[in-house]
Amino acid sequence: PSLRTAAMAAGPPPLEPNRLPVFSEEGFGEKFLRKTRENPLVPLGCLCTVGVLTYGLISFKRGNTRRSQQMMRARVLAQGFTFVALLGGMVVTAMKSRK
């Protein structure tokens, strides 16, 4: 018999446990901090959006409709900023993974 046939009959080589990669479980807090470090503009945009929305709702409740309308327009701008920051982070991450 050939050497190849003998090797195939022996079966695959045994896996060595020390060579397998070990992955640790990442909790919510660790993942949030990692993502915030990777793209800090997204959480900042979210905080701005929530702040402007809250102030706009308070203004609406107090009857200041002009200020409420201004805050709702500002909220749209803050959401747009957050969306652009999210897309920008995705592009940067994709470019890093190609290198």
Short mmCIF file of C-alpha atoms in Angstrom, two decimals:
data_model
loop_
_atom_site.label_atom_id
_atom_site.label_comp_id
_atom_site.label_asym_id
_atom_site.label_seq_id
_atom_site.Cartn_x
_atom_site.Cartn_y
_atom_site.Cartn_z
CA PRO A 1 0.00 0.00 0.00
CA SER A 2 1.02 3.56 -0.66
CA LEU A 3 1.93 6.07 2.02
CA ARG A 4 -1.24 8.07 1.31
CA THR A 5 -3.49 5.05 1.78
CA ALA A 6 -1.78 4.26 5.09
CA ALA A 7 -2.24 7.84 6.30
CA MET A 8 -5.93 7.84 5.34
CA ALA A 9 -6.47 4.54 7.14
CA ALA A 10 -4.96 6.01 10.32
CA GLY A 11 -7.60 8.74 10.37
CA PRO A 12 -7.29 12.45 10.98
CA PRO A 13 -4.64 13.69 13.37
CA PRO A 14 -5.87 14.21 16.93
CA LEU A 15 -6.76 17.77 17.94
CA GLU A 16 -4.58 19.25 20.60
CA PRO A 17 -6.71 21.11 23.19
CA ASN A 18 -4.06 23.75 23.83
CA ARG A 19 -4.16 24.88 20.17
CA LEU A 20 -7.89 25.68 20.08
CA PRO A 21 -8.81 29.34 20.50
CA VAL A 22 -10.49 30.31 23.75
CA PHE A 23 -13.25 32.92 23.64
CA SER A 24 -14.49 34.62 26.77
CA GLU A 25 -18.10 35.64 27.24
CA GLU A 26 -18.53 39.38 26.81
CA GLY A 27 -21.22 40.91 28.99
CA PHE A 28 -23.41 43.88 28.12
CA GLY A 29 -21.22 46.37 29.98
CA GLU A 30 -17.99 45.22 28.38
CA LYS A 31 -19.54 45.22 24.91
CA PHE A 32 -21.04 48.69 25.45
CA LEU A 33 -17.68 50.10 26.56
CA ARG A 34 -15.85 48.45 23.65
CA LYS A 35 -18.35 49.78 21.10
CA THR A 36 -18.24 53.24 22.70
CA ARG A 37 -14.45 53.29 22.42
CA GLU A 38 -14.66 52.17 18.78
CA ASN A 39 -17.17 54.87 17.79
CA PRO A 40 -17.73 57.50 20.51
CA LEU A 41 -19.90 59.74 18.32
CA VAL A 42 -22.88 57.34 18.28
CA PRO A 43 -23.55 57.41 22.05
CA LEU A 44 -22.96 61.16 22.04
CA GLY A 45 -25.54 61.57 19.28
CA CYS A 46 -28.00 59.37 21.16
CA LEU A 47 -27.59 61.43 24.32
CA CYS A 48 -28.11 64.66 22.37
CA THR A 49 -31.22 63.23 20.72
CA VAL A 50 -32.72 62.16 24.05
CA GLY A 51 -31.85 65.50 25.65
CA VAL A 52 -33.40 67.56 22.87
CA LEU A 53 -36.47 65.32 22.75
CA THR A 54 -36.97 65.62 26.51
CA TYR A 55 -36.62 69.39 26.43
CA GLY A 56 -39.03 69.58 23.49
CA LEU A 57 -41.64 67.49 25.31
CA ILE A 58 -41.29 69.64 28.44
CA SER A 59 -41.75 72.77 26.33
CA PHE A 60 -44.82 71.23 24.68
CA LYS A 61 -46.33 70.37 28.05
CA ARG A 62 -45.75 73.92 29.33
CA GLY A 63 -47.50 75.32 26.26
CA ASN A 64 -44.44 76.85 24.61
CA THR A 65 -45.26 75.58 21.12
CA ARG A 66 -42.60 77.66 19.36
CA ARG A 67 -39.79 76.24 21.51
CA SER A 68 -41.31 72.75 21.18
CA GLN A 69 -41.23 72.99 17.37
CA GLN A 70 -37.62 74.19 17.46
CA MET A 71 -36.64 71.27 19.66
CA MET A 72 -38.37 68.75 17.39
CA ARG A 73 -36.39 70.14 14.44
CA ALA A 74 -33.22 69.95 16.52
CA ARG A 75 -34.11 66.36 17.39
CA VAL A 76 -34.25 65.49 13.69
CA LEU A 77 -30.81 67.04 13.23
CA ALA A 78 -29.43 65.12 16.22
CA GLN A 79 -30.87 61.88 14.85
CA GLY A 80 -29.30 62.62 11.48
CA PHE A 81 -25.95 63.22 13.16
CA THR A 82 -26.27 59.91 15.01
CA PHE A 83 -27.12 58.07 11.80
CA VAL A 84 -24.16 59.58 9.93
CA ALA A 85 -21.85 58.72 12.84
CA LEU A 86 -23.14 55.14 12.79
CA LEU A 87 -22.56 54.82 9.04
CA GLY A 88 -19.13 56.41 9.35
CA GLY A 89 -18.17 53.94 12.07
CA MET A 90 -19.32 51.06 9.91
CA VAL A 91 -17.22 52.31 6.99
CA VAL A 92 -14.14 52.73 9.19
CA THR A 93 -14.61 49.23 10.65
CA ALA A 94 -15.00 47.75 7.16
CA MET A 95 -11.85 49.51 5.97
CA LYS A 96 -9.89 48.22 8.99
CA SER A 97 -11.02 44.64 8.38
CA ARG A 98 -9.83 44.76 4.76
CA LYS A 99 -6.27 45.62 5.76
#
